[in-house]
JSON list of C-alpha atoms and ligand atoms in Angstrom, two decimals:
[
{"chain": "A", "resi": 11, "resn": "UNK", "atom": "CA", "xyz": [-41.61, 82.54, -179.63]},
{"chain": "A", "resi": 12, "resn": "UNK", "atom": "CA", "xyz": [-42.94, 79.28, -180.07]},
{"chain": "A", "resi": 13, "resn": "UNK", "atom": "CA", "xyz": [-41.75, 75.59, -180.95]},
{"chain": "A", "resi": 14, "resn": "UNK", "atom": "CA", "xyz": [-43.69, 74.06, -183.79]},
{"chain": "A", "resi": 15, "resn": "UNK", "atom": "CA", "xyz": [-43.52, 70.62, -184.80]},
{"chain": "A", "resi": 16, "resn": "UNK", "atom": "CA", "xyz": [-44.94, 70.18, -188.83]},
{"chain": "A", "resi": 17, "resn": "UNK", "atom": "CA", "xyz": [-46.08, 67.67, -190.96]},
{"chain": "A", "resi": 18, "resn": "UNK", "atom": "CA", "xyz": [-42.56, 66.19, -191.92]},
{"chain": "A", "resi": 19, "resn": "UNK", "atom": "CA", "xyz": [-42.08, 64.89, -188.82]},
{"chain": "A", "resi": 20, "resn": "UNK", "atom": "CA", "xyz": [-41.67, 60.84, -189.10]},
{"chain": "A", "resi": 21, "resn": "UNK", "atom": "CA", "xyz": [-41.64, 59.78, -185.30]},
{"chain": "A", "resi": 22, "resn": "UNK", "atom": "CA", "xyz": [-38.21, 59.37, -185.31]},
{"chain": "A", "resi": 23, "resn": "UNK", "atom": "CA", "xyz": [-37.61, 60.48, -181.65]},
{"chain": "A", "resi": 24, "resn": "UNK", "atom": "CA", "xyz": [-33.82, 62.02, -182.39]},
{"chain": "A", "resi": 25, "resn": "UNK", "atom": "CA", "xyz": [-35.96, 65.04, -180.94]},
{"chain": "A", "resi": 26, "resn": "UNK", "atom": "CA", "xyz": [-36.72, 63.55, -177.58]},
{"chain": "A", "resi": 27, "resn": "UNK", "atom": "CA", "xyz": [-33.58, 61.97, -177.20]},
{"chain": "A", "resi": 28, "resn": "UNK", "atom": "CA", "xyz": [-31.55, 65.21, -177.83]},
{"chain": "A", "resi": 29, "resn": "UNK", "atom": "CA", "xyz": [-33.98, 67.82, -175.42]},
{"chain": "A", "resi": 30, "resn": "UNK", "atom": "CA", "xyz": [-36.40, 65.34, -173.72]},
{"chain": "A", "resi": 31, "resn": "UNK", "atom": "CA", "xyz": [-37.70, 68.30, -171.49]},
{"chain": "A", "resi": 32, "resn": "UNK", "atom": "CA", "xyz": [-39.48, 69.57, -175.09]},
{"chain": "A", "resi": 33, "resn": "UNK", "atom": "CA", "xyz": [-39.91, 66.79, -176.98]},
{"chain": "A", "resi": 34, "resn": "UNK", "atom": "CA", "xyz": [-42.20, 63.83, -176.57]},
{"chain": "A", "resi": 35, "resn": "UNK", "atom": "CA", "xyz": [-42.32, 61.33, -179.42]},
{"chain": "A", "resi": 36, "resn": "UNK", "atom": "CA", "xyz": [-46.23, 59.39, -179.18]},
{"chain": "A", "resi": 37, "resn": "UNK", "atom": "CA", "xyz": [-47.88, 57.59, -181.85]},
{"chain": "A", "resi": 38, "resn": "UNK", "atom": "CA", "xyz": [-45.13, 58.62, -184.60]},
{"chain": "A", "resi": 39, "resn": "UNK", "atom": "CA", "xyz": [-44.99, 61.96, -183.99]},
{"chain": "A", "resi": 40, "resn": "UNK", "atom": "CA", "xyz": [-43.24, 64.49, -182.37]},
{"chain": "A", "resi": 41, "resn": "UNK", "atom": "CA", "xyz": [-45.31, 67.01, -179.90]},
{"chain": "A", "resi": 42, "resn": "UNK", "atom": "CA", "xyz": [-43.74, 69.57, -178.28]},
{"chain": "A", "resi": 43, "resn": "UNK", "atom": "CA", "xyz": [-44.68, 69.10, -174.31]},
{"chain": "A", "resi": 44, "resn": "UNK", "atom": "CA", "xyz": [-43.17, 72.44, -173.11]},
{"chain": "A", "resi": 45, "resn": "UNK", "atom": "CA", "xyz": [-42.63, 75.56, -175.03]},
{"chain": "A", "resi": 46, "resn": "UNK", "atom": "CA", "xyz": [-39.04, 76.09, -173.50]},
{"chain": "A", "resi": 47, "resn": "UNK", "atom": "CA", "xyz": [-36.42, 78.39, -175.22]},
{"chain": "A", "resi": 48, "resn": "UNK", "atom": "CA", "xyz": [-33.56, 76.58, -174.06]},
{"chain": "A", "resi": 49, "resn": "UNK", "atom": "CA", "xyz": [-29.84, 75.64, -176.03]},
{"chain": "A", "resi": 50, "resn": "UNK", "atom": "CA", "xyz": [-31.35, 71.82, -176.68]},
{"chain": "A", "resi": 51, "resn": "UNK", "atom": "CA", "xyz": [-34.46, 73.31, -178.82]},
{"chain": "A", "resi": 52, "resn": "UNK", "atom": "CA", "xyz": [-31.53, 74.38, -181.30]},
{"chain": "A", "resi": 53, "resn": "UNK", "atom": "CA", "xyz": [-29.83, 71.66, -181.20]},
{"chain": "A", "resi": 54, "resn": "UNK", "atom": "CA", "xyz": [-32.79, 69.18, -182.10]},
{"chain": "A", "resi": 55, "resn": "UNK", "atom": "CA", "xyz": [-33.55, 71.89, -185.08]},
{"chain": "A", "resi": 56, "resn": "UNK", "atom": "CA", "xyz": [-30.12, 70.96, -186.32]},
{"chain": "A", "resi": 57, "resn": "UNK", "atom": "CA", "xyz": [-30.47, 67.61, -186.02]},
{"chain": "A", "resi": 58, "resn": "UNK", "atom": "CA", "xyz": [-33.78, 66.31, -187.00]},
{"chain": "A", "resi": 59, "resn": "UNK", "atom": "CA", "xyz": [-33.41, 64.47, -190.54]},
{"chain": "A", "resi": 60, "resn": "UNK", "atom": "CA", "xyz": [-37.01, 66.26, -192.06]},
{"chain": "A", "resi": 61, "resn": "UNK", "atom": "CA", "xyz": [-36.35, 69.52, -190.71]},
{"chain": "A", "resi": 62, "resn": "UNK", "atom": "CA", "xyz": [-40.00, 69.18, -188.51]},
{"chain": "A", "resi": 63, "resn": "UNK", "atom": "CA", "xyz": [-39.27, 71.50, -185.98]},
{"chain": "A", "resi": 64, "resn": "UNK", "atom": "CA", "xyz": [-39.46, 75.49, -186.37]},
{"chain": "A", "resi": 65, "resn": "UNK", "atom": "CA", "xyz": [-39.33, 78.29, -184.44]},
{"chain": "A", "resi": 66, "resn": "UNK", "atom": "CA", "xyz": [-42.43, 80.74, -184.95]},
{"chain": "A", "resi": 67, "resn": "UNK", "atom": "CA", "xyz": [-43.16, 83.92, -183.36]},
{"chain": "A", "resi": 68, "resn": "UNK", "atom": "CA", "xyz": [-46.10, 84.03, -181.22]},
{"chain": "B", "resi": 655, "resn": "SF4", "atom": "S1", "xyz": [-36.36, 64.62, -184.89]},
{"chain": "B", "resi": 655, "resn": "SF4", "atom": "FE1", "xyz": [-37.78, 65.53, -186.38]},
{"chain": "B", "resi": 655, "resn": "SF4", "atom": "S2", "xyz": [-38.65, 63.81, -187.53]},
{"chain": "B", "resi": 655, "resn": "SF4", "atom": "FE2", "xyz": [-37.69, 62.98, -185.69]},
{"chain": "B", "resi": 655, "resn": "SF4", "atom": "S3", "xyz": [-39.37, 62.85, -184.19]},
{"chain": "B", "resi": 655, "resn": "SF4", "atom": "FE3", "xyz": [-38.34, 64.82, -183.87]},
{"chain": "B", "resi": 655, "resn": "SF4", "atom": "S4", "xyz": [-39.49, 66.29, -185.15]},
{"chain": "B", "resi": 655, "resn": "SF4", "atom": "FE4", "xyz": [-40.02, 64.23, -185.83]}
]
């Protein structure tokens, strides 16, 4: 499994501020700093107003 953040994403940091350990928001984007399957990875999925972040498998 791995964390993907897409085009859509608009920098909005909800990411980061909902699973910090994953999510670092620099120069309006998100980037995903640690590929960590953890609870706050599906959280920020449901969360994130573009619907930037997936889920692929390796
Ligand atoms: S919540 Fe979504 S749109 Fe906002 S910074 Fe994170 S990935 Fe980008």
């Amino acid at each position: 499994m791995k964390i993907i953040v897409n085009d859509k994403c608009q920098g909005c940091g909800t990411c980061e501020g909902i699973c910090e350990e994953v999510f670092q928001v620099k120069n309006g984007r998100a980037k995903v700093i640690k590929n960590l399957d953890i609870p706050c990875v599906d959280e920020a999925i449901e969360f994130c107003p573009e619907g930037a972040i997936e889920k692929v498998e390796d």
